[in-house]
XYZ file of C-alpha atoms in Angstrom:
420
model
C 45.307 78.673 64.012
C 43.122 81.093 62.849
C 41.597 79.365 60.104
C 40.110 76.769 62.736
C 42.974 74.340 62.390
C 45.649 73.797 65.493
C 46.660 76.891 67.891
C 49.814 77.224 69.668
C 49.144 75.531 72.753
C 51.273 74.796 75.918
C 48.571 72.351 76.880
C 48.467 70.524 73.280
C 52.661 70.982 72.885
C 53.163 69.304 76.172
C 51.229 66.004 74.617
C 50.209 64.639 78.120
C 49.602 66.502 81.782
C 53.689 65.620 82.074
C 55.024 66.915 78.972
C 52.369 69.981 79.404
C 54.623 70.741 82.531
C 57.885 69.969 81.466
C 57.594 72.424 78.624
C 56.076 74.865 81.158
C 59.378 74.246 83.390
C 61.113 74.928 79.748
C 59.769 78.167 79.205
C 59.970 79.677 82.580
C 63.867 78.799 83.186
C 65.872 81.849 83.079
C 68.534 79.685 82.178
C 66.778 79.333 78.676
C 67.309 82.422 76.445
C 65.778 83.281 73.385
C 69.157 84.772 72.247
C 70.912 81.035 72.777
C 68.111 80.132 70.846
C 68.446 82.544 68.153
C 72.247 82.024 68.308
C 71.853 78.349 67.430
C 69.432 78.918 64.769
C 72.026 82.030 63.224
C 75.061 79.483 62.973
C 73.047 77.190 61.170
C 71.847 80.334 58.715
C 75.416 81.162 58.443
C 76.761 77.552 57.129
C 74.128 77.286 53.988
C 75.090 81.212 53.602
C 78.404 80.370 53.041
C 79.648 81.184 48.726
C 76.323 82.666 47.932
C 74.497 85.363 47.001
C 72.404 86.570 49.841
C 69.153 88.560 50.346
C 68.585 89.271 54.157
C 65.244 90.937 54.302
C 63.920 92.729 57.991
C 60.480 93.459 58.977
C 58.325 93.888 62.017
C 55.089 92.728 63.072
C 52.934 93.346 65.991
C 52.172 90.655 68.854
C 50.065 92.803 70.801
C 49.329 95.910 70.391
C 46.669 97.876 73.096
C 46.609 101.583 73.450
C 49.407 103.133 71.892
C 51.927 100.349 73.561
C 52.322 96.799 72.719
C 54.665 94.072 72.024
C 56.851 93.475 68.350
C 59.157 90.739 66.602
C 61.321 91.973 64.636
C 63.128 89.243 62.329
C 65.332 88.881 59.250
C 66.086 86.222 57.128
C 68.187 85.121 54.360
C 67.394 84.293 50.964
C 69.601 82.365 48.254
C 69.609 85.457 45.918
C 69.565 82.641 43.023
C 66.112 80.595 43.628
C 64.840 82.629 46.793
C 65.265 79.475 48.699
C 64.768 80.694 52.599
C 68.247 79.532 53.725
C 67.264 80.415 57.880
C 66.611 82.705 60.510
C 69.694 85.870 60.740
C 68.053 87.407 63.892
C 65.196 88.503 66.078
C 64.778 91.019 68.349
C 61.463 91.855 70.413
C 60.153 95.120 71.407
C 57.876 96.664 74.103
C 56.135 99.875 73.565
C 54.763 100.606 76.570
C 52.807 103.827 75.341
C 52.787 106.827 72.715
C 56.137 107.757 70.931
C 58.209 110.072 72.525
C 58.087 114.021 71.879
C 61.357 114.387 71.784
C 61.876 111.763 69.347
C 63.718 113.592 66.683
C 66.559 114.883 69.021
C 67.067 111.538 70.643
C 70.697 109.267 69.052
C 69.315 106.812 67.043
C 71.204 104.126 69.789
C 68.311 105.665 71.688
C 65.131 105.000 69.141
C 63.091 101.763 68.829
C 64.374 102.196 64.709
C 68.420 101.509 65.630
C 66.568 97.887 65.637
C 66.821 98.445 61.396
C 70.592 98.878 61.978
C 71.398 95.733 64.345
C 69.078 93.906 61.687
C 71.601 94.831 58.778
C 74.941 94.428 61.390
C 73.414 91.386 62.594
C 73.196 90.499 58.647
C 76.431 91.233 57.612
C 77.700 88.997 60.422
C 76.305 86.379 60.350
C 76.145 86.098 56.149
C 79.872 87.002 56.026
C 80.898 84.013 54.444
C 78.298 84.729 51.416
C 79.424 85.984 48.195
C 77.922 88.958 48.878
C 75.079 90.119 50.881
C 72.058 92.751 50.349
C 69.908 93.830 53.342
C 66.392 94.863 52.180
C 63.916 96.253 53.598
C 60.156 98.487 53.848
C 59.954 102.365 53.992
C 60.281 102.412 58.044
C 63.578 101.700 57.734
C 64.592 104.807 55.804
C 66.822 106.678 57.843
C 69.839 108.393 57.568
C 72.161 106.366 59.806
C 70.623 103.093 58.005
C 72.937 104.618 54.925
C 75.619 106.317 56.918
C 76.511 103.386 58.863
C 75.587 100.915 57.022
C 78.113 97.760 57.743
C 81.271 96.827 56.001
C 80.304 93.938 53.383
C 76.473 95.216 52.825
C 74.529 96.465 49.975
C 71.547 98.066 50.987
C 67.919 98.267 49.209
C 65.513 100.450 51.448
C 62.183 101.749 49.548
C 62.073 105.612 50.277
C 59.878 107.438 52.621
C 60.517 110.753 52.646
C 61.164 113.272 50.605
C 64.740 114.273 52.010
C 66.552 117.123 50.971
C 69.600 116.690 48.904
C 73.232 117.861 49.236
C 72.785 120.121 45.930
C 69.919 121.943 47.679
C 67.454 119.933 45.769
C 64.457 117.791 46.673
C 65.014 113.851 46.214
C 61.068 113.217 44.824
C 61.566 116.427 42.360
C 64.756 115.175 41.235
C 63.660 111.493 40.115
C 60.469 112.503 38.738
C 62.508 114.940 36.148
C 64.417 111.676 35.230
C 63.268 110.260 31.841
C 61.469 106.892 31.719
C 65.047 104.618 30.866
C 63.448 101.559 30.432
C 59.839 99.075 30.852
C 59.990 95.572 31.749
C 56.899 93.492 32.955
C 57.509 92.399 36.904
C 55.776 89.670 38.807
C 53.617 91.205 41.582
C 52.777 88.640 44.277
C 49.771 87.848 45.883
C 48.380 89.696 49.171
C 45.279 91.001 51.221
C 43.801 92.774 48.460
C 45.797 92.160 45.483
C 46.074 89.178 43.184
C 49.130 88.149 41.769
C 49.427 89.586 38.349
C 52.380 90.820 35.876
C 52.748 94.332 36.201
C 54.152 96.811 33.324
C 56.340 98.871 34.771
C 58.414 101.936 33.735
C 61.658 102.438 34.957
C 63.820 105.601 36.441
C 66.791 106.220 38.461
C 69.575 108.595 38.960
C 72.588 109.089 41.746
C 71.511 110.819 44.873
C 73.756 112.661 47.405
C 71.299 112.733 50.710
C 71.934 115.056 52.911
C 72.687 114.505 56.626
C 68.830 115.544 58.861
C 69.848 119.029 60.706
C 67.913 118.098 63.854
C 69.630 115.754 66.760
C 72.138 114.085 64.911
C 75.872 112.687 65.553
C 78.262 114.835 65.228
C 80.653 111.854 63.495
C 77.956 111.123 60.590
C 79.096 112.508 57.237
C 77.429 116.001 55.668
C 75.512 113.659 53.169
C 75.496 109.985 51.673
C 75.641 109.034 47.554
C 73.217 106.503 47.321
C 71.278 105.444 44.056
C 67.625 106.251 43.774
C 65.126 103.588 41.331
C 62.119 104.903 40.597
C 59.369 101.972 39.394
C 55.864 102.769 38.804
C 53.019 100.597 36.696
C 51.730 102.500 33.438
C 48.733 100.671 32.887
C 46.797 98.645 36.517
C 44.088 96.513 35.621
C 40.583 97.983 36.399
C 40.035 98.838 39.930
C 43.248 98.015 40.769
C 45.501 101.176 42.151
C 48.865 101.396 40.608
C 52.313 100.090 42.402
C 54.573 102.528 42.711
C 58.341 102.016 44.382
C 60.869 104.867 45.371
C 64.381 102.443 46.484
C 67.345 103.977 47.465
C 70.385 101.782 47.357
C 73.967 101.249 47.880
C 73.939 98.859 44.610
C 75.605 100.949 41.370
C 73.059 101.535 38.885
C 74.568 102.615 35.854
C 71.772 100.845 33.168
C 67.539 99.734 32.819
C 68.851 96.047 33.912
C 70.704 96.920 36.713
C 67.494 99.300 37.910
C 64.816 96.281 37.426
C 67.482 94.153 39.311
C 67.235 96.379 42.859
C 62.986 96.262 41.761
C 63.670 92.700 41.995
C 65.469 92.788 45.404
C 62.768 94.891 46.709
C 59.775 92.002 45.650
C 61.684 89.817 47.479
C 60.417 91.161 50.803
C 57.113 88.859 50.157
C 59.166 86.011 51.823
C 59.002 87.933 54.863
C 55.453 88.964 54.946
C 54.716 85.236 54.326
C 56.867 84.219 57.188
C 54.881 86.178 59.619
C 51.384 84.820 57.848
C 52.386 81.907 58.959
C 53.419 82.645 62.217
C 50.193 84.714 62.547
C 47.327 84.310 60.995
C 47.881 81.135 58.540
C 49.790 79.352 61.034
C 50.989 79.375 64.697
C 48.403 82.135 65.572
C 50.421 84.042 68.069
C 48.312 86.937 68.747
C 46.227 84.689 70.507
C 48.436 83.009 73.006
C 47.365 82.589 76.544
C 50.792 83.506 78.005
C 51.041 87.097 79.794
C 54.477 87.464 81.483
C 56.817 88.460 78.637
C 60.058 86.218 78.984
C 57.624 83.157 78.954
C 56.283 84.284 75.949
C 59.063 85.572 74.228
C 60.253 82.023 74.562
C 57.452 80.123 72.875
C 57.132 83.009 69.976
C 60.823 82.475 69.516
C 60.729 78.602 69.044
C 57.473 79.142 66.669
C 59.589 81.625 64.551
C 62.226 79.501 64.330
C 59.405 76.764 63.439
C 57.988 78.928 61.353
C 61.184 79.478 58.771
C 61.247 75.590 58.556
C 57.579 75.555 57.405
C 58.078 78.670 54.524
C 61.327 76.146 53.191
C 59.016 73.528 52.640
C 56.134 75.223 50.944
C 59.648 76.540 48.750
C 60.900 73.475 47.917
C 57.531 71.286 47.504
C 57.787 71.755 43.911
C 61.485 70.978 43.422
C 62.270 74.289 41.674
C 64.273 75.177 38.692
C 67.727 74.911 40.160
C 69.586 72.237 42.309
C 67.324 70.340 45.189
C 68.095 72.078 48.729
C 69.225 69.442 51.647
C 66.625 68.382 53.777
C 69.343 68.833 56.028
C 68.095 72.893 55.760
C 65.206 71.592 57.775
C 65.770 68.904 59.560
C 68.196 66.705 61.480
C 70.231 64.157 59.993
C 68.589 61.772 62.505
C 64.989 62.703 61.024
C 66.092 61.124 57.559
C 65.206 57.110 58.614
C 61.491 58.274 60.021
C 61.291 60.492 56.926
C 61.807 57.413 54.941
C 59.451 55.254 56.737
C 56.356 57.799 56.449
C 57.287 57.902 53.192
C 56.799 53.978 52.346
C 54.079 54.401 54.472
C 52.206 57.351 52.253
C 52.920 56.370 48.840
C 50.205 54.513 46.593
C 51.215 52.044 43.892
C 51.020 54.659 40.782
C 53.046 57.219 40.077
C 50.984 60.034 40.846
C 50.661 58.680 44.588
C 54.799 58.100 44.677
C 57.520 61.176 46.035
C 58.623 61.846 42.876
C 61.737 63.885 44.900
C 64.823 62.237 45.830
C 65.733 60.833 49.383
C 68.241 63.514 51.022
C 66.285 66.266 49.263
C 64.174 69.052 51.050
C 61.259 68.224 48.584
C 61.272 64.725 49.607
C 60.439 66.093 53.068
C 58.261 68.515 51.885
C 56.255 65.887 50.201
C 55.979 63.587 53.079
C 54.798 66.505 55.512
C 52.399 67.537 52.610
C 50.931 64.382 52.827
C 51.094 63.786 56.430
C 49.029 66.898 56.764
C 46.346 65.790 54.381
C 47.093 67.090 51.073
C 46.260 64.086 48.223
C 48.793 64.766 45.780
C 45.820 65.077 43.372
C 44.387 68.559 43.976
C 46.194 72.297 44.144
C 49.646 73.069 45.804
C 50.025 72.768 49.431
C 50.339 75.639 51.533
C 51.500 76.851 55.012
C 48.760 75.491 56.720
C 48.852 71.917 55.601
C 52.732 71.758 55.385
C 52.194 72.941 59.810
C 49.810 70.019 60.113
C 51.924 67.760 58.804
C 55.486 68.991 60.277
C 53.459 69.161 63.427
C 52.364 64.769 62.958
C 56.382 64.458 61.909
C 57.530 65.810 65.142
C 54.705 63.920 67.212
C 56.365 60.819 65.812
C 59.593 61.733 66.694
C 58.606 62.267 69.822
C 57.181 58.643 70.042
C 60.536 57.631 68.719
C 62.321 59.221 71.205
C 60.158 57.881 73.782
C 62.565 54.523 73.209
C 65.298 55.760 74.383
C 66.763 58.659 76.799
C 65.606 61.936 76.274
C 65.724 65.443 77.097
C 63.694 68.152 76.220
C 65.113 70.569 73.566
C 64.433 73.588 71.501
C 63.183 70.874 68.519
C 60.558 69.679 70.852
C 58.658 73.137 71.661
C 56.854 73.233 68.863
């Protein structure tokens, strides 16, 4: 890690000169995929999915990036729209840029542009979430594009914060037209924490209005439809504390907005998208430390990053449910194995003090009871502050060393659990 802790190492994953190479035999067999991998990971998304109200939010972050070209991850998750609980990994998808965008760009089908990757995200969503209650795909200003609205997939709401100013089907402008609205309502919104920003309550004043976008003249399918109704939400913060610049959101969605409430409600879809930026924090920076991996050949690569991501998702649920929460415990079976519950319980007897500050005040079967054994496996007192991403790692990474040493008793093969 960055932050001087562990780094994603084939060396240190392997455990011993044998285990360095078996996991190097791992991740060079063609006969390992990162889309079985991501397939596995997807079913397991798609069982906690099933009866609820799901946010799937998309993003993309850079692996490497070097003149122009470079190499992306591009991942969405879900969300229980009730607590935010992370319920698992929807999909992944990597990139290679290999130099400067094309001229031509704007003519090409969008089958043929590195952004159709914001409409398998949302397919890919609405697939594997189909059992949900219903399902909302979210995501950051790269992903507005026509087609992401046109054909956007059967069983999907969409919440996509605005970057241009597209022309309307009435011959207007869409930025003109919102900022004519009236101010319908002001609520106070939660702004989290980030490079830059602390977390603070924000004051924000509320507009929106129906939009009809009109279909882009230049390179476009001839089956898309001469324009799209969507909803437009306009937020923006009346009063930023000093030296702080004001947060202001454009969102177009598919959601009906008919009232103030129902506006702040798509604001609050859109903050959700921290979960994601906190995902690849941890895969990054506060975390796995990808950027700096050792490994050049793609497929390789691609393999390990894969595992970590998956990793990854499983150390964001436990900094979620380390607290609890307000609503019912999540199963630690989000997490972990059902075989994992017996060593859970034994590093647990083997953590705990005598008073009741030093006890897991979570019950066995719970995802917080896990969470607060890996807390404390990877140093955190009980005593002092919250654990974060970092120390929930070191300890998920001591849990899995001793499952390792458990498995060393009897047969064993090497798996996707055991990569990371």
């Amino acid at each position: 890690m960055a932050s001087g802790g562990r780094k994603l190492r084939v060396r240190r994953l392997g455990g011993s000169r044998a285990g360095e190479m078996r996991l190097t035999r791992f991740l060079r067999n063609d006969a390992v995929t990162c889309e079985e991998m991501l397939s596995e990971a997807a079913a397991r998304t798609a069982e906690r999915c099933a009866g609820r109200h799901v946010v799937a939010i998309q993003d993309t972050t850079v692996l490497d990036s070097s003149g122009g070209g470079g190499a992306y991850l591009h991942a969405v998750i879900a969300l229980d729209g009730e607590d935010d609980a992370i319920l698992g990994l929807v999909d992944g998808q990597f990139l290679e840029r290999s130099g400067g965008r094309r001229a031509g760009r704007r003519q090409a089908r969008i089958e043929e542009k590195e952004s159709f990757r914001w409409l398998m995200g949302a397919d890919q969503a609405a697939s594997v979430c189909a059992g949900a209650a219903s399902v909302t795909v979210v995501a950051d200003r790269e992903s507005d594009i026509f087609e992401m609205f046109a054909l956007r997939p059967e069983g999907a709401e969409l919440v996509v914060r605005a970057a241009h100013d597209r022309a309307l089907a009435d011959g207007g402008a869409l930025f003109a037209a919102v900022d004519a609205a009236p101010v319908a309502g002001r609520a106070g919104l939660v702004l989290a924490a980030k490079p830059g920003r602390k977390r603070r309550t924000a004051q924000m004043a509320v507009r929106f209005l129906p939009v009809a976008l009109a279909c882009p003249a230049n390179g476009q399918r001839r089956d898309l439809p001469r324009s799209v109704a969507v909803w437009l939400v306009d937020v923006r913060e009346s009063d930023p504390p000093p030296g702080e610049s004001a947060v202001p959101w454009r969102l177009l969605t598919t959601h009906a907005v008919s009232e103030p409430a129902a506006a702040f409600l798509v604001v609050d879809l859109y903050r959700r998208r921290w979960a994601i930026e906190q995902l690849f924090r941890t895969l990054k920076s506060q975390g796995f430390d990808i950027e700096d991996l050792g490994i050049e050949a793609a497929a390789p690569r691609n393999r390990l990053v894969t595992a970590a991501l998956i990793a990854a998702v499983c150390i964001q649920q436990l900094v979620h449910a380390r607290d609890g929460g307000p609503g019912p415990l999540r199963p630690v079976r989000d997490a972990f194995a059902p075989e994992d519950q017996a060593l859970l319980e034994a590093c647990c007897a083997s953590l705990e003090g005598k008073t009741e500050r030093q006890k897991n005040p979570h019950p066995k079967g719970s995802l917080a009871y896990a969470a607060w054994v890996c807390a404390r496996l990877g140093g955190w007192t009980g005593y002092y502050g919250k654990p974060g991403p970092i120390v929930m790692l070191e300890g998920w990474l001591e849990f899995q060393a001793m499952k390792r040493g458990v498995n060393l008793l009897r047969p064993h093969s090497l798996g996707v659990g055991d990569v990371v």
